[in-house]
């Protein structure tokens, strides 16, 4: 069942980016609508949509505005956008209260290391499943697939005991390793590798290239979009992860950004202006990442079916 | 050797791989495969497969952090379903959360995906901006909503200004707390499905809706009779995945309400966390995890069985 589920999801993810994600503008504007409507630009619709978007973004805007107010200006009736002056010092005060710079460094280290391990091991396994013939391949792949359905919560309890046994509580390896070998990356890349025509490898094979060279010099470059999607989402998942860091770390040396924000909430949660400064600091990196990589991400989600969260 | 040859030939149907001189062993690429699989497989066994099995085993034990575990059969499960009022509440809260969250998420994301039609200027930017909270840390999103929901916070202040009355104490009232958590979660999460649906909409051939329009179908009819059936696979998978993830809701109530007031927003995963890592009943927590897993499996299976009635895979 699982294999059917995930198998059918994949056709959109093809090596040549075909079909599924038509980029904006690839189709003549208004091509969908009948002729008579083309002349009337959807001004009202666009205006209302913009209003909806602004309403949607209001919480984030309010966060930033509140982060620049004094404590007394947070709660006013009617609401005021700005306080008497813009208190950028809230940011340095928040950073003084808890070392968010350190948290950010910790999180970046965890996320980058985890992403690299995930990409490398997934690429190797995916190549084996997509291109090599060996006994038990399909049943082994089914085992991998089967674990995709298991929620993280099922494994956290024994995982905690394993970490405890290894003496890994409050270490980076405890934050990185448990989630760097999930079947998802293997599955995603395998599906992509399968869409790459084997003809491309043929001449290399005739020239005597081994599997390693075929993977690194032919497959990986072609599959770059799939790697990019997997990289970005693995990175974001690590960055935002909360439950697991909450379980295995309680020391500032390994605290991650979301955990740091939770700590801030617990210790200084009534200082709303500083809390909002801390929240802004916590949310800026991934928000910027998405805005910078938007074109790529939108297509990646569409193609890989990473939706549903 | 003859056998190997036969296998090669069958395998070669459709794969133009040259019948290279048999380099490897009888098993095809066995040796290379082990080398490629090993790094991932070690981690997979240690950190995925083994913990899954261990978790199932632990659910049949009374397993404290310190001291020896003792086998108690179905004891944990019996306790959960017969004598534990908090678990019943958590189960119910989670069910209510899922029942509210999934339909609202799907309707909002589908509605916006349709709304952001090709006639909208700069649609790419609308899509990505609606997606932003889906990638910012959930803790941050929840903290921000805390400031909106709190008495004298933004919503209350707007209420007082416009209507002269206070808004409900959203997080302090057991009637409002769960809907408030749902609202925050929908705000945070629908961007994923928006992007998925947008892609599916873009993939619908314009000729089909045009043909329907010529036959006299209005926009509504076009959507429900032509577009929706064509994107039913996307809708199906989005629903399945959204349902699975909504059963795992944890951070939102953890940050916004701490499960309160009372236990009115305690969810299954929250109760799992409390049982395992605050009360250190590891076997009991594992049992909760398996109840969650079984619920997810059963509901997913039901959806897969039901999909034949409404999901069209042939374009």
Coordinates of C-alpha atoms in Angstrom, one line a residue:
Chain A
X1 CA 0.0 0.0 0.0
X2 CA 2.7 2.4 1.0
X3 CA 4.6 1.7 -2.2
X4 CA 1.6 2.4 -4.2
X5 CA 1.0 5.6 -2.3
X6 CA 4.4 6.9 -2.8
X7 CA 4.9 5.4 -6.2
X8 CA 2.0 7.2 -7.7
X9 CA 3.0 10.5 -6.1
X10 CA 6.3 10.4 -8.0
X11 CA 5.5 10.7 -11.7
X12 CA 5.6 14.5 -11.4
X13 CA 9.2 14.2 -10.4
X14 CA 11.0 13.6 -13.6
X15 CA 14.5 14.4 -14.8
X16 CA 13.3 16.8 -17.5
X17 CA 11.0 18.7 -15.2
X18 CA 8.2 17.9 -17.6
X19 CA 4.7 19.0 -17.3
X20 CA 3.6 19.2 -13.7
X21 CA 5.0 22.5 -12.7
X22 CA 4.4 24.9 -15.5
X23 CA 6.3 28.1 -14.5
X24 CA 4.4 31.3 -14.5
X25 CA 4.4 33.0 -17.8
X26 CA 5.1 29.8 -19.7
X27 CA 1.6 30.0 -20.9
X28 CA 0.3 33.1 -22.6
X29 CA -1.6 35.2 -20.1
X30 CA -5.3 34.5 -20.0
X31 CA -4.9 31.4 -22.0
X32 CA -7.1 29.5 -19.7
X33 CA -10.1 31.9 -19.8
X34 CA -12.4 32.4 -22.7
X35 CA -11.7 35.3 -25.1
X36 CA -14.3 37.6 -23.8
X37 CA -12.9 37.8 -20.3
X38 CA -9.4 38.5 -21.3
X39 CA -9.9 42.2 -21.6
X40 CA -11.1 42.7 -18.1
X41 CA -8.1 42.4 -15.7
X42 CA -9.2 41.0 -12.4
X43 CA -8.6 44.2 -10.5
X44 CA -11.1 43.5 -7.7
X45 CA -10.0 39.9 -7.3
X46 CA -6.4 41.0 -7.1
X47 CA -7.2 43.7 -4.6
X48 CA -9.1 41.3 -2.4
X49 CA -6.4 38.7 -2.7
X50 CA -3.8 41.3 -1.6
X51 CA -6.0 42.2 1.4
X52 CA -6.2 38.5 2.3
X53 CA -2.4 38.2 2.0
X54 CA -1.9 41.3 4.2
X55 CA -4.3 39.9 6.8
X56 CA -2.4 36.6 6.6
X57 CA 1.0 38.3 7.1
X58 CA -0.4 40.5 9.9
X59 CA 0.8 38.2 12.7
X60 CA 4.4 38.4 11.4
X61 CA 4.2 42.1 10.9
X62 CA 2.8 42.5 14.4
X63 CA 5.7 40.5 15.7
X64 CA 8.3 42.8 14.1
X65 CA 6.4 45.9 15.1
X66 CA 6.1 44.7 18.7
X67 CA 9.8 43.8 18.8
X68 CA 10.6 47.5 18.4
X69 CA 8.3 48.8 21.1
X70 CA 8.9 49.4 24.8
X71 CA 7.3 47.0 27.3
X72 CA 4.6 49.6 28.1
X73 CA 3.6 50.1 24.4
X74 CA 2.9 46.4 23.7
X75 CA -0.7 46.5 24.9
X76 CA -2.6 49.6 23.7
X77 CA -6.3 50.2 22.8
X78 CA -6.6 51.0 20.0
X79 CA -3.6 49.1 18.7
X80 CA -0.7 51.3 17.6
X81 CA 1.7 50.2 14.9
X82 CA 4.6 52.1 16.4
X83 CA 5.8 53.1 19.8
X84 CA 7.4 56.4 20.6
X85 CA 10.6 55.3 19.1
X86 CA 12.0 52.3 17.4
X87 CA 13.8 50.4 20.1
X88 CA 16.4 48.3 18.2
X89 CA 18.0 47.8 21.6
X90 CA 15.4 45.2 22.2
X91 CA 17.3 42.9 19.9
X92 CA 20.6 43.3 21.8
X93 CA 18.7 42.9 25.1
X94 CA 17.2 39.7 23.9
X95 CA 20.6 38.5 22.7
X96 CA 22.0 39.4 26.1
X97 CA 19.3 37.5 27.9
X98 CA 20.0 34.3 25.9
X99 CA 22.8 33.7 23.5
X100 CA 20.8 33.4 20.3
X101 CA 24.0 33.8 18.2
X102 CA 25.3 30.6 19.8
X103 CA 21.9 28.9 19.3
X104 CA 22.0 29.9 15.6
X105 CA 25.5 28.6 15.2
X106 CA 24.5 25.3 16.9
X107 CA 21.4 24.9 14.7
X108 CA 23.3 25.8 11.5
X109 CA 25.9 23.2 12.4
X110 CA 23.3 20.5 13.1
X111 CA 21.3 21.3 10.0
X112 CA 24.3 21.4 7.7
X113 CA 25.9 18.3 9.0
X114 CA 22.6 16.4 9.0
X115 CA 21.8 17.6 5.4
X116 CA 25.2 16.5 4.1
X117 CA 25.0 13.0 5.7
X118 CA 21.4 12.6 4.5
X119 CA 22.3 13.6 0.9
X120 CA 25.4 11.3 0.7
X121 CA 23.9 8.2 2.2
X122 CA 20.6 8.7 0.4
X123 CA 22.4 9.1 -2.9
X124 CA 24.4 5.9 -2.4
X125 CA 21.4 3.8 -1.3
X126 CA 19.2 5.3 -4.0
X127 CA 21.7 4.4 -6.7
X128 CA 21.9 0.8 -5.4
X129 CA 18.1 0.6 -5.4
X130 CA 17.7 2.2 -8.8
X131 CA 20.6 0.8 -10.8
X132 CA 22.1 -2.3 -9.2
X133 CA 20.8 -5.8 -9.3
X134 CA 21.2 -7.8 -6.2
X135 CA 19.3 -10.4 -4.3
X136 CA 16.6 -9.1 -2.0
X137 CA 16.6 -5.7 -3.5
X138 CA 12.9 -5.3 -3.8
X139 CA 12.1 -6.7 -0.4
X140 CA 14.7 -4.5 1.2
X141 CA 13.3 -1.5 -0.5
X142 CA 9.9 -2.4 0.8
X143 CA 11.2 -2.4 4.3
X144 CA 12.6 1.1 3.7
X145 CA 9.2 2.2 2.3
X146 CA 7.4 0.7 5.2
X147 CA 9.2 2.8 7.7
X148 CA 8.1 6.0 5.9
X149 CA 4.7 5.7 7.5
X150 CA 6.0 5.4 11.0
X151 CA 5.6 8.7 12.9
X152 CA 8.6 10.1 14.6
X153 CA 6.9 9.8 18.0
X154 CA 7.1 6.0 17.7
X155 CA 10.9 6.0 17.8
X156 CA 11.7 8.9 20.1
X157 CA 11.4 6.9 23.3
X158 CA 13.8 4.1 22.4
X159 CA 16.0 6.6 20.7
X160 CA 16.2 8.5 23.9
X161 CA 17.4 5.3 25.7
X162 CA 19.9 4.7 22.9
X163 CA 21.3 8.2 23.3
X164 CA 21.4 7.8 27.0
X165 CA 23.3 4.5 26.7
X166 CA 25.8 6.0 24.3
X167 CA 26.3 9.0 26.6
X168 CA 25.1 11.3 23.8
X169 CA 22.7 13.5 25.8
X170 CA 23.6 17.1 25.1
X171 CA 25.8 16.3 22.1
X172 CA 25.6 17.3 18.5
X173 CA 25.6 13.8 17.3
X174 CA 22.4 13.1 19.2
X175 CA 20.8 16.0 17.3
X176 CA 22.1 15.0 13.9
X177 CA 22.5 11.2 13.5
X178 CA 19.1 9.8 14.5
X179 CA 17.4 11.6 11.6
X180 CA 20.1 11.5 9.0
X181 CA 19.2 8.0 7.8
X182 CA 15.5 8.0 7.3
X183 CA 14.1 6.3 4.2
X184 CA 12.7 9.4 2.8
X185 CA 15.8 10.7 1.1
X186 CA 16.6 7.3 -0.4
X187 CA 13.0 7.0 -1.7
X188 CA 12.9 10.5 -3.2
X189 CA 16.3 10.2 -5.0
X190 CA 15.6 6.6 -6.2
X191 CA 12.4 7.8 -7.8
X192 CA 14.3 10.5 -9.5
X193 CA 17.2 8.3 -10.6
X194 CA 14.7 5.9 -12.2
X195 CA 13.5 8.6 -14.5
X196 CA 17.0 9.2 -15.9
X197 CA 17.4 7.2 -19.1
X198 CA 20.0 4.5 -18.9
X199 CA 21.3 5.4 -22.3
X200 CA 23.2 8.3 -20.7
X201 CA 25.3 5.9 -18.7
X202 CA 25.9 3.5 -21.5
X203 CA 28.9 5.2 -23.2
X204 CA 30.5 5.7 -19.8
X205 CA 30.0 2.1 -19.0
X206 CA 31.6 1.1 -22.3
X207 CA 34.5 3.3 -21.5
X208 CA 34.9 1.2 -18.4
X209 CA 33.5 3.6 -15.8
X210 CA 32.5 2.0 -12.6
X211 CA 29.4 2.6 -10.5
X212 CA 31.1 5.3 -8.5
X213 CA 32.0 7.3 -11.5
X214 CA 28.6 6.8 -13.1
X215 CA 26.9 8.0 -9.9
X216 CA 29.1 11.0 -9.3
X217 CA 29.7 12.2 -12.9
X218 CA 26.5 11.3 -14.6
X219 CA 23.6 10.8 -12.2
X220 CA 24.3 13.4 -9.6
X221 CA 24.6 16.3 -12.1
X222 CA 21.4 15.3 -13.8
X223 CA 19.6 14.9 -10.5
X224 CA 20.8 18.2 -9.1
X225 CA 17.2 19.6 -8.8
X226 CA 16.2 16.6 -6.7
X227 CA 19.2 17.0 -4.5
X228 CA 18.5 20.6 -4.1
X229 CA 14.9 20.0 -3.0
X230 CA 16.0 17.3 -0.6
X231 CA 18.8 19.5 0.8
X232 CA 16.5 22.5 1.4
X233 CA 13.8 20.5 3.1
X234 CA 16.2 18.4 5.2
X235 CA 17.9 21.7 6.3
X236 CA 14.6 23.3 7.2
X237 CA 13.4 20.2 9.0
X238 CA 16.5 20.1 11.1
X239 CA 16.3 23.8 11.7
X240 CA 12.8 23.7 13.0
X241 CA 12.9 20.5 14.8
X242 CA 11.6 20.8 18.3
X243 CA 10.4 17.6 20.0
X244 CA 13.7 15.8 19.7
X245 CA 16.0 18.6 20.8
X246 CA 13.6 19.1 23.7
X247 CA 14.2 15.5 24.7
X248 CA 18.0 15.2 24.3
X249 CA 19.4 18.6 25.1
X250 CA 19.2 20.8 28.1
X251 CA 22.5 22.6 27.8
X252 CA 23.3 25.9 26.2
X253 CA 26.2 24.4 24.3
X254 CA 23.8 22.4 22.1
X255 CA 20.6 24.3 22.3
X256 CA 19.0 25.0 19.0
X257 CA 17.0 28.1 17.9
X258 CA 13.5 26.7 18.5
X259 CA 14.5 25.3 21.8
X260 CA 16.2 28.7 22.7
X261 CA 13.0 30.5 22.0
X262 CA 11.1 28.0 24.2
X263 CA 13.6 28.7 26.9
X264 CA 13.1 32.4 26.5
X265 CA 9.4 32.0 26.7
X266 CA 9.8 30.0 30.0
X267 CA 12.3 32.4 31.6
X268 CA 11.2 35.8 30.3
X269 CA 7.9 35.2 28.6
X270 CA 6.2 38.3 30.1
X271 CA 8.7 40.6 28.4
X272 CA 6.7 40.5 25.2
X273 CA 8.8 43.0 23.3
X274 CA 12.0 41.1 23.9
X275 CA 10.2 37.8 23.2
X276 CA 9.1 39.2 19.8
X277 CA 12.6 40.3 19.1
X278 CA 13.8 36.8 19.9
X279 CA 11.0 35.3 17.7
X280 CA 12.0 37.6 14.8
X281 CA 15.6 36.5 15.2
X282 CA 14.5 32.8 15.2
X283 CA 12.2 33.1 12.2
X284 CA 14.3 35.3 9.9
X285 CA 16.8 32.6 8.6
X286 CA 14.3 30.1 7.2
X287 CA 12.0 32.9 6.1
X288 CA 14.8 34.5 4.1
X289 CA 15.9 31.1 2.8
X290 CA 12.5 30.5 1.3
X291 CA 12.1 34.0 -0.1
X292 CA 15.6 33.7 -1.7
X293 CA 15.0 30.2 -3.2
X294 CA 11.3 30.8 -3.9
X295 CA 11.3 29.8 -7.5
X296 CA 13.1 26.6 -6.8
X297 CA 11.2 25.7 -3.8
X298 CA 7.8 26.2 -5.2
X299 CA 8.7 23.9 -8.1
X300 CA 10.3 21.4 -5.8
X301 CA 7.3 21.0 -3.5
X302 CA 5.0 20.7 -6.5
X303 CA 7.2 18.1 -8.1
X304 CA 8.2 16.0 -5.1
X305 CA 4.8 16.1 -3.4
X306 CA 6.3 17.2 -0.1
X307 CA 3.0 18.7 0.8
X308 CA 0.6 17.9 3.5
X309 CA 2.4 19.1 6.5
Chain B
X1 CA 26.5 -19.1 -15.5
X2 CA 23.6 -20.0 -17.7
X3 CA 21.2 -18.8 -15.1
X4 CA 23.0 -15.5 -14.8
X5 CA 22.8 -15.0 -18.5
X6 CA 19.1 -15.7 -18.4
X7 CA 18.6 -13.2 -15.6
X8 CA 20.5 -10.6 -17.5
X9 CA 18.4 -11.1 -20.6
X10 CA 15.1 -10.7 -18.8
X11 CA 16.4 -7.7 -17.0
X12 CA 17.6 -6.2 -20.2
X13 CA 14.1 -5.8 -21.6
X14 CA 13.8 -2.1 -21.8
X15 CA 17.1 -1.5 -20.3
X16 CA 19.7 -1.0 -23.0
X17 CA 22.5 -2.0 -20.7
X18 CA 25.3 -3.6 -22.7
X19 CA 25.8 -7.3 -22.1
X20 CA 29.1 -6.5 -20.5
X21 CA 31.4 -9.4 -19.7
X22 CA 30.2 -10.8 -16.4
X23 CA 32.4 -9.0 -14.0
X24 CA 30.6 -9.6 -10.7
X25 CA 29.5 -12.6 -8.9
X26 CA 26.4 -14.7 -9.7
X27 CA 24.3 -12.3 -7.7
X28 CA 24.7 -9.5 -10.2
X29 CA 26.0 -6.4 -8.6
X30 CA 25.9 -7.8 -5.1
X31 CA 29.3 -6.6 -4.1
X32 CA 28.8 -3.0 -5.3
X33 CA 25.4 -3.0 -3.8
X34 CA 26.6 -3.8 -0.4
X35 CA 29.2 -1.0 -0.6
X36 CA 26.6 1.5 -1.7
X37 CA 24.0 0.4 0.7
X38 CA 26.2 0.0 3.8
X39 CA 26.6 3.6 5.0
X40 CA 22.9 4.3 4.8
X41 CA 21.8 0.9 6.0
X42 CA 23.9 1.0 9.2
X43 CA 22.2 4.2 10.2
X44 CA 18.9 3.0 9.0
X45 CA 19.0 -0.1 11.2
X46 CA 20.4 1.7 14.2
X47 CA 18.2 4.7 14.1
X48 CA 15.1 3.7 12.3
X49 CA 14.4 0.0 12.1
X50 CA 15.7 -1.0 15.6
X51 CA 14.0 1.8 17.5
X52 CA 10.7 0.9 15.8
X53 CA 10.9 -2.7 17.0
X54 CA 12.2 -1.6 20.4
X55 CA 9.3 0.8 20.8
X56 CA 6.8 -2.0 20.2
X57 CA 8.6 -4.2 22.7
X58 CA 8.8 -1.5 25.3
X59 CA 5.1 -0.9 25.0
X60 CA 4.6 -4.2 26.8
X61 CA 6.9 -3.3 29.6
X62 CA 6.7 -1.1 32.7
X63 CA 9.9 0.7 31.8
X64 CA 11.3 3.3 34.2
X65 CA 14.3 5.4 33.3
X66 CA 16.1 4.1 36.4
X67 CA 15.6 0.6 37.6
X68 CA 14.7 -2.6 35.8
X69 CA 11.9 -2.9 33.2
X70 CA 9.3 -5.5 33.9
X71 CA 7.0 -7.2 31.4
X72 CA 3.3 -6.4 31.9
X73 CA 1.8 -7.7 28.7
X74 CA -1.0 -5.4 27.6
X75 CA -1.0 -3.6 30.9
X76 CA -0.1 -0.2 29.4
X77 CA -2.8 -0.5 26.8
X78 CA -5.4 -1.6 29.3
X79 CA -4.5 1.3 31.5
X80 CA -4.8 3.7 28.6
X81 CA -8.2 2.6 27.6
X82 CA -9.8 1.8 30.9
X83 CA -8.5 3.8 33.8
X84 CA -6.7 6.8 32.3
X85 CA -8.9 9.8 32.0
X86 CA -6.2 12.0 30.6
X87 CA -5.6 9.7 27.7
X88 CA -9.2 9.6 26.8
X89 CA -9.3 13.4 26.9
X90 CA -6.1 13.6 24.8
X91 CA -7.5 11.2 22.2
X92 CA -10.7 13.2 22.0
X93 CA -8.9 16.5 21.7
X94 CA -6.7 15.1 19.0
X95 CA -9.7 13.8 17.1
X96 CA -11.4 17.2 17.4
X97 CA -8.2 18.9 16.2
X98 CA -8.0 16.6 13.2
X99 CA -11.6 17.0 12.3
X100 CA -11.4 20.8 12.4
X101 CA -7.9 21.2 11.0
X102 CA -7.9 18.9 8.0
X103 CA -11.1 20.1 6.2
X104 CA -10.3 23.8 6.9
X105 CA -6.7 23.4 5.7
X106 CA -7.8 21.6 2.5
X107 CA -10.6 24.1 1.7
X108 CA -8.5 27.2 2.4
X109 CA -5.5 25.9 0.4
X110 CA -7.7 24.7 -2.5
X111 CA -9.7 28.0 -2.4
X112 CA -6.6 30.1 -2.5
X113 CA -4.9 28.0 -5.2
X114 CA -8.0 28.6 -7.4
X115 CA -8.1 32.2 -6.4
X116 CA -4.5 32.8 -7.4
X117 CA -5.5 32.1 -11.0
X118 CA -3.3 32.8 -14.1
X119 CA -5.0 36.2 -14.3
X120 CA -3.5 37.3 -11.1
X121 CA -0.4 39.4 -11.6
X122 CA 2.7 38.1 -9.7
X123 CA 1.0 34.9 -8.6
X124 CA 4.4 33.3 -7.7
X125 CA 4.9 35.9 -5.0
X126 CA 1.5 35.4 -3.5
X127 CA 2.1 31.6 -3.3
X128 CA 5.5 31.9 -1.7
X129 CA 4.3 34.5 0.9
X130 CA 1.4 32.3 2.0
X131 CA 4.1 29.6 2.4
X132 CA 6.4 31.5 4.7
X133 CA 5.0 30.4 8.1
X134 CA 5.2 26.8 6.9
X135 CA 9.0 27.0 7.0
X136 CA 9.6 29.2 10.0
X137 CA 10.0 27.4 13.3
X138 CA 6.7 26.4 14.7
X139 CA 7.7 27.7 18.1
X140 CA 8.1 31.1 16.7
X141 CA 4.7 31.0 15.0
X142 CA 3.1 29.9 18.2
X143 CA 4.8 32.5 20.3
X144 CA 3.5 35.2 17.9
X145 CA 0.0 33.9 18.1
X146 CA 0.3 34.0 21.9
X147 CA 0.7 37.7 21.6
X148 CA -2.4 38.0 19.4
X149 CA -4.6 35.8 21.6
X150 CA -3.6 37.0 25.0
X151 CA -6.0 39.3 26.9
X152 CA -5.2 42.9 25.8
X153 CA -3.3 41.5 22.9
X154 CA -3.9 42.5 19.3
X155 CA -7.2 40.6 18.8
X156 CA -8.7 41.8 22.1
X157 CA -7.5 45.3 21.4
X158 CA -9.2 45.3 18.0
X159 CA -12.4 44.0 19.5
X160 CA -12.4 46.7 22.2
X161 CA -11.8 49.4 19.6
X162 CA -14.4 48.3 17.1
X163 CA -17.1 46.8 19.3
X164 CA -16.3 48.2 22.7
X165 CA -16.3 44.7 24.3
X166 CA -13.5 42.4 25.2
X167 CA -12.6 39.4 23.0
X168 CA -12.9 36.0 24.6
X169 CA -9.9 34.9 26.6
X170 CA -9.0 32.5 23.8
X171 CA -6.2 30.6 25.5
X172 CA -7.7 30.8 29.0
X173 CA -11.0 29.3 28.2
X174 CA -11.5 25.6 27.7
X175 CA -14.1 26.3 25.0
X176 CA -11.9 28.6 23.0
X177 CA -8.4 27.1 23.5
X178 CA -8.6 24.2 21.0
X179 CA -10.2 26.2 18.2
X180 CA -7.6 28.9 18.8
X181 CA -4.9 26.2 18.4
X182 CA -6.6 25.0 15.2
X183 CA -6.7 28.5 13.8
X184 CA -3.0 29.1 14.4
X185 CA -2.2 25.7 12.9
X186 CA -4.2 26.3 9.8
X187 CA -2.5 29.7 9.4
X188 CA 0.9 28.1 9.8
X189 CA 0.4 25.0 7.7
X190 CA -1.8 25.5 4.7
X191 CA 1.0 26.9 2.5
X192 CA 2.2 23.4 1.7
X193 CA -1.1 22.3 0.3
X194 CA -1.5 25.6 -1.5
X195 CA 1.7 24.9 -3.4
X196 CA 0.7 21.4 -4.2
X197 CA -2.7 22.3 -5.4
X198 CA -1.4 25.2 -7.4
X199 CA 0.9 22.9 -9.3
X200 CA -1.9 20.5 -9.9
X201 CA -4.1 23.3 -11.2
X202 CA -1.4 24.5 -13.5
X203 CA -1.2 21.0 -14.9
X204 CA -4.8 20.9 -16.0
X205 CA -4.8 21.3 -19.8
X206 CA -6.6 24.6 -20.6
X207 CA -8.2 23.0 -23.6
X208 CA -10.4 20.9 -21.3
X209 CA -11.9 23.8 -19.4
X210 CA -12.3 25.7 -22.6
X211 CA -14.2 22.8 -24.1
X212 CA -16.4 22.7 -21.0
X213 CA -17.0 26.4 -21.3
X214 CA -18.1 26.0 -24.9
X215 CA -20.5 23.4 -23.8
X216 CA -22.0 26.0 -21.5
X217 CA -20.4 25.1 -18.2
X218 CA -20.0 28.0 -15.8
X219 CA -16.8 28.5 -13.8
X220 CA -18.3 26.5 -10.8
X221 CA -19.4 23.6 -13.0
X222 CA -16.0 23.7 -14.8
X223 CA -14.2 23.4 -11.5
X224 CA -16.2 20.6 -10.0
X225 CA -16.7 18.6 -13.1
X226 CA -13.5 19.0 -15.0
X227 CA -10.7 20.5 -12.8
X228 CA -11.3 18.8 -9.5
X229 CA -11.5 15.2 -11.0
X230 CA -8.2 15.9 -12.8
X231 CA -6.5 17.0 -9.6
X232 CA -8.0 14.3 -7.5
X233 CA -4.7 12.5 -7.1
X234 CA -3.1 15.6 -5.6
X235 CA -6.1 16.2 -3.4
X236 CA -6.0 12.6 -2.2
X237 CA -2.4 12.6 -1.3
X238 CA -2.6 16.0 0.3
X239 CA -5.5 14.8 2.4
X240 CA -3.7 11.7 3.5
X241 CA -0.5 13.5 4.4
X242 CA -2.3 16.4 6.2
X243 CA -4.3 13.9 8.2
X244 CA -1.2 12.0 9.3
X245 CA 0.6 15.1 10.3
X246 CA -2.4 16.6 12.1
X247 CA -2.5 13.5 14.4
X248 CA 1.0 14.4 15.4
X249 CA 0.2 17.9 16.6
X250 CA 2.4 18.9 19.5
X251 CA 4.3 22.2 19.4
X252 CA 1.3 24.4 19.0
X253 CA -0.5 23.4 22.2
X254 CA 2.8 22.9 24.0
X255 CA 3.7 26.5 23.4
X256 CA 0.3 28.2 23.3
X257 CA -1.5 26.5 26.2
X258 CA 0.7 23.9 27.7
X259 CA -2.2 21.5 27.2
X260 CA -4.6 23.6 29.3
X261 CA -6.7 25.0 30.6
X262 CA -7.2 21.8 32.5
X263 CA -6.4 19.2 29.8
X264 CA -8.6 20.9 27.2
X265 CA -5.8 21.1 24.7
X266 CA -3.7 18.1 25.7
X267 CA -3.0 16.1 22.5
X268 CA -1.8 12.5 22.1
X269 CA 1.8 13.5 21.3
X270 CA 1.8 16.0 24.2
X271 CA 0.6 13.3 26.6
X272 CA 3.2 11.0 25.1
X273 CA 5.9 13.6 25.9
X274 CA 4.6 14.2 29.4
X275 CA 4.4 10.4 30.1
X276 CA 7.8 9.6 28.7
X277 CA 9.9 12.6 29.5
X278 CA 8.3 14.3 32.5
X279 CA 6.9 11.2 34.3
X280 CA 9.6 8.9 32.8
X281 CA 7.2 6.1 32.1
X282 CA 8.9 5.0 28.9
X283 CA 6.9 1.8 28.3
X284 CA 3.6 3.7 28.8
X285 CA 4.8 6.4 26.4
X286 CA 5.7 3.8 23.8
X287 CA 2.2 2.3 24.2
X288 CA 0.7 5.8 23.4
X289 CA 3.0 6.0 20.4
X290 CA 1.7 2.7 19.1
X291 CA -1.9 3.7 19.6
X292 CA -1.2 6.8 17.6
X293 CA 0.6 4.7 14.9
X294 CA -2.3 2.2 14.6
X295 CA -4.9 5.0 14.3
X296 CA -2.8 6.6 11.6
X297 CA -2.4 3.3 9.8
X298 CA -6.0 2.4 9.9
X299 CA -7.2 5.8 8.7
X300 CA -4.7 5.8 5.9
X301 CA -5.7 2.3 4.9
X302 CA -9.4 3.4 4.9
X303 CA -8.5 6.3 2.7
X304 CA -6.6 4.1 0.3
X305 CA -9.5 1.7 0.0
X306 CA -12.0 4.6 -0.5
X307 CA -9.9 6.3 -3.1
X308 CA -11.1 4.1 -6.0
X309 CA -14.5 5.9 -5.7
X310 CA -13.2 9.4 -6.4
X311 CA -9.6 9.5 -7.4
X312 CA -8.9 9.4 -11.1
X313 CA -5.3 8.5 -12.1
X314 CA -5.8 8.2 -15.8
X315 CA -5.5 11.6 -17.5

